[in-house]
């Protein structure tokens, strides 16, 4: 079975984007004046009259011309994106435990994870996976699997410490191939771990793939909530339903005296959910075991299934499924 290496993947991307980098030849007005018979097309800007052609309508039509048509991922029933406006709020850890929580709650459901954070992939570490994906007879990459979850990540194609120094076109092409050229099999849910922020990757995925809903992860502190709100508003602008907000690192409980301390503030994400009119999907505590198990590649949902921390993630998974059912019903 063939393997898909970083060098081969990068070469394919360069071929794909080669035509996009060719210089564009512009003809001057003098050329057109001396040879009008060769000029077939003209672009004219003119005023439109009538109330039926509002400025907002014209803007929407203009933008729609350049938008790609959404196409479902083969074999995948529903796509759930896990996003945050800011890095460092526990988004990837939440995405992995959400996927595992979905299967823990209903073992009949099949769930996959796509790590869309091209520059900083975390899923390989969190899921304790290494190696290059094999290629099928149809030249599709076969996801690596652990804990019954198929996973795909740019981290499988590069060394652990190798930086990915790519411009926007290469990143967009890589995302397209991670979406379309992977043999996912049959999945009930594909959980996509989005990169932080509201940039090209987010737009590329939401414009190309039908998204069932977005989960926003934030800590309760004000500076994280500002960016979380930007993330939620971005999904609304591209017509992706916001399933709700997960309040991560909500409270720290002292292991000796059980005193609870709200290190990052209390109920900030709950207040944001109320402001946005969305659901608070759950609270995840700031707990040592979550960090330790994540670093070991043993997510808490599978390593400590009876712990309160694992139960918190399973409750989030339950809330996500309920919201999806509400939207589809």
GROMACS .gro file of C-alpha atoms in nm:
model
  329
    1UNK     CA    1   0.000   0.000   0.000
    2UNK     CA    2   0.141   0.340  -0.100
    3UNK     CA    3   0.205   0.614   0.153
    4UNK     CA    4   0.131   0.985   0.118
    5UNK     CA    5   0.436   1.178   0.237
    6UNK     CA    6   0.469   1.550   0.301
    7UNK     CA    7   0.695   1.597  -0.003
    8UNK     CA    8   0.446   1.421  -0.233
    9UNK     CA    9   0.154   1.614  -0.085
   10UNK     CA   10   0.339   1.944  -0.120
   11UNK     CA   11   0.430   1.864  -0.482
   12UNK     CA   12   0.064   1.796  -0.565
   13UNK     CA   13  -0.037   2.127  -0.409
   14UNK     CA   14   0.226   2.318  -0.608
   15UNK     CA   15   0.098   2.168  -0.932
   16UNK     CA   16  -0.256   2.257  -0.835
   17UNK     CA   17  -0.175   2.619  -0.763
   18UNK     CA   18   0.078   2.669  -1.044
   19UNK     CA   19  -0.176   2.813  -1.286
   20UNK     CA   20  -0.298   3.054  -1.023
   21UNK     CA   21   0.047   3.213  -0.999
   22UNK     CA   22   0.088   3.290  -1.371
   23UNK     CA   23   0.106   3.663  -1.455
   24UNK     CA   24  -0.207   3.818  -1.597
   25UNK     CA   25  -0.173   4.011  -1.926
   26UNK     CA   26  -0.370   4.332  -1.937
   27UNK     CA   27  -0.445   4.510  -2.263
   28UNK     CA   28  -0.425   4.884  -2.272
   29UNK     CA   29  -0.682   5.122  -2.410
   30UNK     CA   30  -0.451   5.192  -2.707
   31UNK     CA   31  -0.449   4.823  -2.802
   32UNK     CA   32  -0.826   4.814  -2.804
   33UNK     CA   33  -0.848   5.141  -2.997
   34UNK     CA   34  -0.628   5.017  -3.287
   35UNK     CA   35  -0.775   4.667  -3.297
   36UNK     CA   36  -1.137   4.683  -3.195
   37UNK     CA   37  -1.225   4.370  -3.388
   38UNK     CA   38  -1.024   4.157  -3.141
   39UNK     CA   39  -1.198   4.289  -2.832
   40UNK     CA   40  -1.492   4.057  -2.765
   41UNK     CA   41  -1.591   4.148  -2.413
   42UNK     CA   42  -1.648   4.477  -2.236
   43UNK     CA   43  -1.715   4.545  -1.872
   44UNK     CA   44  -1.951   4.832  -1.823
   45UNK     CA   45  -2.050   4.995  -1.500
   46UNK     CA   46  -2.383   5.169  -1.515
   47UNK     CA   47  -2.643   5.294  -1.277
   48UNK     CA   48  -2.950   5.088  -1.215
   49UNK     CA   49  -3.288   5.238  -1.165
   50UNK     CA   50  -3.595   5.118  -0.987
   51UNK     CA   51  -3.660   5.020  -0.625
   52UNK     CA   52  -3.631   4.650  -0.709
   53UNK     CA   53  -3.253   4.677  -0.744
   54UNK     CA   54  -3.133   4.783  -0.402
   55UNK     CA   55  -2.767   4.821  -0.320
   56UNK     CA   56  -2.780   4.527  -0.080
   57UNK     CA   57  -2.928   4.297  -0.345
   58UNK     CA   58  -2.663   4.392  -0.599
   59UNK     CA   59  -2.388   4.328  -0.344
   60UNK     CA   60  -2.526   3.983  -0.265
   61UNK     CA   61  -2.548   3.891  -0.631
   62UNK     CA   62  -2.195   4.014  -0.695
   63UNK     CA   63  -2.055   3.811  -0.404
   64UNK     CA   64  -2.253   3.501  -0.500
   65UNK     CA   65  -2.083   3.485  -0.841
   66UNK     CA   66  -1.748   3.410  -0.685
   67UNK     CA   67  -1.863   3.167  -0.415
   68UNK     CA   68  -1.807   2.795  -0.472
   69UNK     CA   69  -2.104   2.562  -0.458
   70UNK     CA   70  -2.124   2.353  -0.142
   71UNK     CA   71  -2.066   1.984  -0.195
   72UNK     CA   72  -2.113   1.720   0.078
   73UNK     CA   73  -1.816   1.507   0.184
   74UNK     CA   74  -1.860   1.156   0.049
   75UNK     CA   75  -1.989   0.920   0.316
   76UNK     CA   76  -2.036   1.188   0.582
   77UNK     CA   77  -2.389   1.261   0.709
   78UNK     CA   78  -2.324   1.566   0.929
   79UNK     CA   79  -2.026   1.798   0.975
   80UNK     CA   80  -1.970   1.971   1.310
   81UNK     CA   81  -1.705   2.243   1.332
   82UNK     CA   82  -1.542   2.327   1.664
   83UNK     CA   83  -1.406   2.679   1.661
   84UNK     CA   84  -1.277   2.962   1.876
   85UNK     CA   85  -1.187   3.319   1.808
   86UNK     CA   86  -0.863   3.285   2.006
   87UNK     CA   87  -0.600   3.018   2.049
   88UNK     CA   88  -0.519   2.860   2.384
   89UNK     CA   89  -0.877   2.817   2.508
   90UNK     CA   90  -0.879   2.436   2.479
   91UNK     CA   91  -1.055   2.408   2.144
   92UNK     CA   92  -0.867   2.101   2.017
   93UNK     CA   93  -0.901   1.918   2.348
   94UNK     CA   94  -1.273   1.992   2.341
   95UNK     CA   95  -1.305   1.875   1.979
   96UNK     CA   96  -1.136   1.542   2.051
   97UNK     CA   97  -1.336   1.474   2.367
   98UNK     CA   98  -1.656   1.582   2.192
   99UNK     CA   99  -1.595   1.323   1.919
  100UNK     CA  100  -1.523   1.055   2.178
  101UNK     CA  101  -1.826   1.166   2.380
  102UNK     CA  102  -2.050   1.123   2.077
  103UNK     CA  103  -1.944   0.760   2.039
  104UNK     CA  104  -1.954   0.698   2.416
  105UNK     CA  105  -2.313   0.820   2.432
  106UNK     CA  106  -2.420   0.615   2.130
  107UNK     CA  107  -2.179   0.338   2.022
  108UNK     CA  108  -2.387   0.281   1.707
  109UNK     CA  109  -2.273   0.619   1.572
  110UNK     CA  110  -1.953   0.649   1.370
  111UNK     CA  111  -1.747   0.965   1.425
  112UNK     CA  112  -1.435   1.102   1.257
  113UNK     CA  113  -1.201   1.393   1.333
  114UNK     CA  114  -1.046   1.629   1.078
  115UNK     CA  115  -0.769   1.854   1.206
  116UNK     CA  116  -0.803   2.166   0.990
  117UNK     CA  117  -0.538   2.363   1.180
  118UNK     CA  118  -0.272   2.332   0.909
  119UNK     CA  119  -0.011   2.547   1.083
  120UNK     CA  120  -0.054   2.402   1.433
  121UNK     CA  121  -0.203   2.050   1.419
  122UNK     CA  122  -0.281   1.908   1.764
  123UNK     CA  123  -0.492   1.600   1.691
  124UNK     CA  124  -0.194   1.364   1.634
  125UNK     CA  125  -0.067   1.436   1.986
  126UNK     CA  126  -0.410   1.429   2.149
  127UNK     CA  127  -0.504   1.101   1.981
  128UNK     CA  128  -0.157   0.942   2.015
  129UNK     CA  129  -0.120   0.888   1.641
  130UNK     CA  130   0.190   0.894   1.421
  131UNK     CA  131   0.280   0.792   1.068
  132UNK     CA  132   0.188   0.866   0.708
  133UNK     CA  133  -0.160   0.779   0.583
  134UNK     CA  134  -0.178   0.496   0.333
  135UNK     CA  135  -0.330   0.548  -0.011
  136UNK     CA  136  -0.623   0.345  -0.137
  137UNK     CA  137  -0.648   0.208  -0.491
  138UNK     CA  138  -0.839   0.526  -0.577
  139UNK     CA  139  -0.551   0.744  -0.452
  140UNK     CA  140  -0.746   0.854  -0.146
  141UNK     CA  141  -0.570   0.896   0.187
  142UNK     CA  142  -0.678   0.648   0.451
  143UNK     CA  143  -0.729   0.810   0.796
  144UNK     CA  144  -0.527   0.690   1.093
  145UNK     CA  145  -0.741   0.544   1.370
  146UNK     CA  146  -0.734   0.525   1.748
  147UNK     CA  147  -1.008   0.469   2.007
  148UNK     CA  148  -1.234   0.376   1.716
  149UNK     CA  149  -1.209   0.727   1.566
  150UNK     CA  150  -1.063   0.781   1.215
  151UNK     CA  151  -0.847   1.095   1.210
  152UNK     CA  152  -0.682   1.304   0.940
  153UNK     CA  153  -0.435   1.585   1.004
  154UNK     CA  154  -0.154   1.772   0.833
  155UNK     CA  155   0.048   1.654   1.133
  156UNK     CA  156   0.057   1.305   0.979
  157UNK     CA  157   0.243   1.442   0.677
  158UNK     CA  158   0.518   1.641   0.851
  159UNK     CA  159   0.772   1.586   1.125
  160UNK     CA  160   0.667   1.681   1.477
  161UNK     CA  161   0.877   1.999   1.484
  162UNK     CA  162   0.872   2.084   1.112
  163UNK     CA  163   0.711   2.424   1.040
  164UNK     CA  164   0.463   2.451   0.755
  165UNK     CA  165   0.560   2.768   0.569
  166UNK     CA  166   0.287   2.806   0.309
  167UNK     CA  167   0.104   3.098   0.160
  168UNK     CA  168  -0.273   3.120   0.141
  169UNK     CA  169  -0.322   2.938  -0.190
  170UNK     CA  170  -0.125   2.636  -0.072
  171UNK     CA  171  -0.319   2.623   0.254
  172UNK     CA  172  -0.653   2.643   0.072
  173UNK     CA  173  -0.549   2.363  -0.163
  174UNK     CA  174  -0.434   2.151   0.132
  175UNK     CA  175  -0.769   2.199   0.308
  176UNK     CA  176  -0.953   2.098  -0.009
  177UNK     CA  177  -0.752   1.776  -0.033
  178UNK     CA  178  -0.795   1.696   0.336
  179UNK     CA  179  -1.168   1.731   0.282
  180UNK     CA  180  -1.210   1.561  -0.055
  181UNK     CA  181  -0.921   1.319  -0.096
  182UNK     CA  182  -0.969   1.118   0.223
  183UNK     CA  183  -1.149   0.784   0.241
  184UNK     CA  184  -1.371   0.854   0.541
  185UNK     CA  185  -1.592   0.553   0.488
  186UNK     CA  186  -1.940   0.603   0.634
  187UNK     CA  187  -1.962   0.858   0.918
  188UNK     CA  188  -2.258   0.988   1.112
  189UNK     CA  189  -2.052   1.286   1.232
  190UNK     CA  190  -1.729   1.445   1.116
  191UNK     CA  191  -1.590   1.678   1.384
  192UNK     CA  192  -1.362   1.943   1.231
  193UNK     CA  193  -1.111   2.107   1.463
  194UNK     CA  194  -1.086   2.455   1.310
  195UNK     CA  195  -0.786   2.685   1.347
  196UNK     CA  196  -0.836   2.983   1.578
  197UNK     CA  197  -0.962   3.307   1.433
  198UNK     CA  198  -1.186   3.395   1.139
  199UNK     CA  199  -0.959   3.365   0.837
  200UNK     CA  200  -0.923   3.191   0.503
  201UNK     CA  201  -0.951   2.834   0.633
  202UNK     CA  202  -1.280   2.903   0.808
  203UNK     CA  203  -1.426   3.068   0.499
  204UNK     CA  204  -1.298   2.796   0.267
  205UNK     CA  205  -1.456   2.516   0.471
  206UNK     CA  206  -1.789   2.689   0.533
  207UNK     CA  207  -1.825   2.786   0.167
  208UNK     CA  208  -1.733   2.445   0.027
  209UNK     CA  209  -1.896   2.201   0.271
  210UNK     CA  210  -2.249   2.193   0.416
  211UNK     CA  211  -2.200   2.245   0.790
  212UNK     CA  212  -2.463   2.107   1.027
  213UNK     CA  213  -2.354   2.341   1.306
  214UNK     CA  214  -2.070   2.520   1.483
  215UNK     CA  215  -1.959   2.478   1.843
  216UNK     CA  216  -1.780   2.782   1.989
  217UNK     CA  217  -1.526   2.718   2.266
  218UNK     CA  218  -1.421   2.995   2.504
  219UNK     CA  219  -1.291   3.051   2.851
  220UNK     CA  220  -1.497   3.284   3.075
  221UNK     CA  221  -1.249   3.573   3.062
  222UNK     CA  222  -1.348   3.891   2.879
  223UNK     CA  223  -1.061   3.896   2.630
  224UNK     CA  224  -1.142   3.543   2.510
  225UNK     CA  225  -1.514   3.620   2.492
  226UNK     CA  226  -1.452   3.915   2.259
  227UNK     CA  227  -1.295   3.687   2.000
  228UNK     CA  228  -1.548   3.410   2.064
  229UNK     CA  229  -1.824   3.653   1.972
  230UNK     CA  230  -1.642   3.744   1.650
  231UNK     CA  231  -1.623   3.375   1.566
  232UNK     CA  232  -1.994   3.324   1.628
  233UNK     CA  233  -2.084   3.628   1.419
  234UNK     CA  234  -1.867   3.499   1.132
  235UNK     CA  235  -2.060   3.171   1.120
  236UNK     CA  236  -2.387   3.362   1.118
  237UNK     CA  237  -2.271   3.570   0.823
  238UNK     CA  238  -2.199   3.255   0.620
  239UNK     CA  239  -2.529   3.095   0.729
  240UNK     CA  240  -2.380   2.824   0.952
  241UNK     CA  241  -2.599   2.749   1.256
  242UNK     CA  242  -2.427   2.815   1.589
  243UNK     CA  243  -2.516   2.517   1.806
  244UNK     CA  244  -2.395   2.689   2.120
  245UNK     CA  245  -2.098   2.778   2.337
  246UNK     CA  246  -1.879   2.556   2.553
  247UNK     CA  247  -1.741   2.732   2.861
  248UNK     CA  248  -1.398   2.574   2.907
  249UNK     CA  249  -1.179   2.605   3.218
  250UNK     CA  250  -1.486   2.732   3.397
  251UNK     CA  251  -1.378   2.658   3.754
  252UNK     CA  252  -1.081   2.516   3.945
  253UNK     CA  253  -1.151   2.294   4.245
  254UNK     CA  254  -0.869   2.248   4.494
  255UNK     CA  255  -0.793   1.873   4.522
  256UNK     CA  256  -0.717   1.911   4.894
  257UNK     CA  257  -0.992   2.131   5.033
  258UNK     CA  258  -1.243   2.124   4.743
  259UNK     CA  259  -1.259   2.503   4.740
  260UNK     CA  260  -1.371   2.631   4.400
  261UNK     CA  261  -1.193   2.925   4.235
  262UNK     CA  262  -1.307   3.091   3.910
  263UNK     CA  263  -0.959   3.169   3.780
  264UNK     CA  264  -1.079   3.308   3.446
  265UNK     CA  265  -1.398   3.463   3.577
  266UNK     CA  266  -1.746   3.327   3.642
  267UNK     CA  267  -2.014   3.259   3.380
  268UNK     CA  268  -1.872   3.485   3.112
  269UNK     CA  269  -1.957   3.236   2.836
  270UNK     CA  270  -2.308   3.193   2.978
  271UNK     CA  271  -2.361   3.568   2.953
  272UNK     CA  272  -2.229   3.566   2.595
  273UNK     CA  273  -2.463   3.280   2.504
  274UNK     CA  274  -2.757   3.482   2.637
  275UNK     CA  275  -2.644   3.787   2.440
  276UNK     CA  276  -2.618   3.587   2.117
  277UNK     CA  277  -2.938   3.398   2.182
  278UNK     CA  278  -2.769   3.057   2.169
  279UNK     CA  279  -2.740   2.769   2.413
  280UNK     CA  280  -2.465   2.714   2.667
  281UNK     CA  281  -2.373   2.357   2.577
  282UNK     CA  282  -2.184   2.290   2.898
  283UNK     CA  283  -1.910   2.378   3.146
  284UNK     CA  284  -1.572   2.204   3.139
  285UNK     CA  285  -1.369   2.245   3.460
  286UNK     CA  286  -1.003   2.341   3.478
  287UNK     CA  287  -0.868   2.008   3.599
  288UNK     CA  288  -0.522   1.855   3.613
  289UNK     CA  289  -0.634   1.521   3.474
  290UNK     CA  290  -0.761   1.679   3.150
  291UNK     CA  291  -0.421   1.834   3.085
  292UNK     CA  292  -0.222   1.525   3.186
  293UNK     CA  293  -0.430   1.281   2.984
  294UNK     CA  294  -0.426   1.509   2.681
  295UNK     CA  295  -0.046   1.533   2.691
  296UNK     CA  296  -0.026   1.153   2.707
  297UNK     CA  297  -0.256   1.107   2.411
  298UNK     CA  298  -0.521   0.947   2.631
  299UNK     CA  299  -0.825   1.181   2.627
  300UNK     CA  300  -1.012   1.187   2.955
  301UNK     CA  301  -1.335   1.052   2.802
  302UNK     CA  302  -1.162   0.719   2.731
  303UNK     CA  303  -0.892   0.717   3.000
  304UNK     CA  304  -1.120   0.816   3.292
  305UNK     CA  305  -1.475   0.754   3.167
  306UNK     CA  306  -1.628   0.762   3.516
  307UNK     CA  307  -1.471   1.093   3.618
  308UNK     CA  308  -1.671   1.418   3.648
  309UNK     CA  309  -1.451   1.563   3.373
  310UNK     CA  310  -1.549   1.291   3.127
  311UNK     CA  311  -1.911   1.332   3.225
  312UNK     CA  312  -1.888   1.703   3.145
  313UNK     CA  313  -1.773   1.627   2.790
  314UNK     CA  314  -2.043   1.365   2.741
  315UNK     CA  315  -2.304   1.620   2.850
  316UNK     CA  316  -2.171   1.858   2.586
  317UNK     CA  317  -2.197   1.580   2.325
  318UNK     CA  318  -2.558   1.516   2.432
  319UNK     CA  319  -2.642   1.885   2.402
  320UNK     CA  320  -2.484   1.901   2.055
  321UNK     CA  321  -2.691   1.608   1.930
  322UNK     CA  322  -3.008   1.762   2.074
  323UNK     CA  323  -2.938   2.090   1.896
  324UNK     CA  324  -2.875   1.908   1.567
  325UNK     CA  325  -3.204   1.725   1.603
  326UNK     CA  326  -3.385   2.053   1.674
  327UNK     CA  327  -3.238   2.211   1.361
  328UNK     CA  328  -3.316   1.912   1.139
  329UNK     CA  329  -3.667   1.870   1.280
   0.00000   0.00000   0.00000
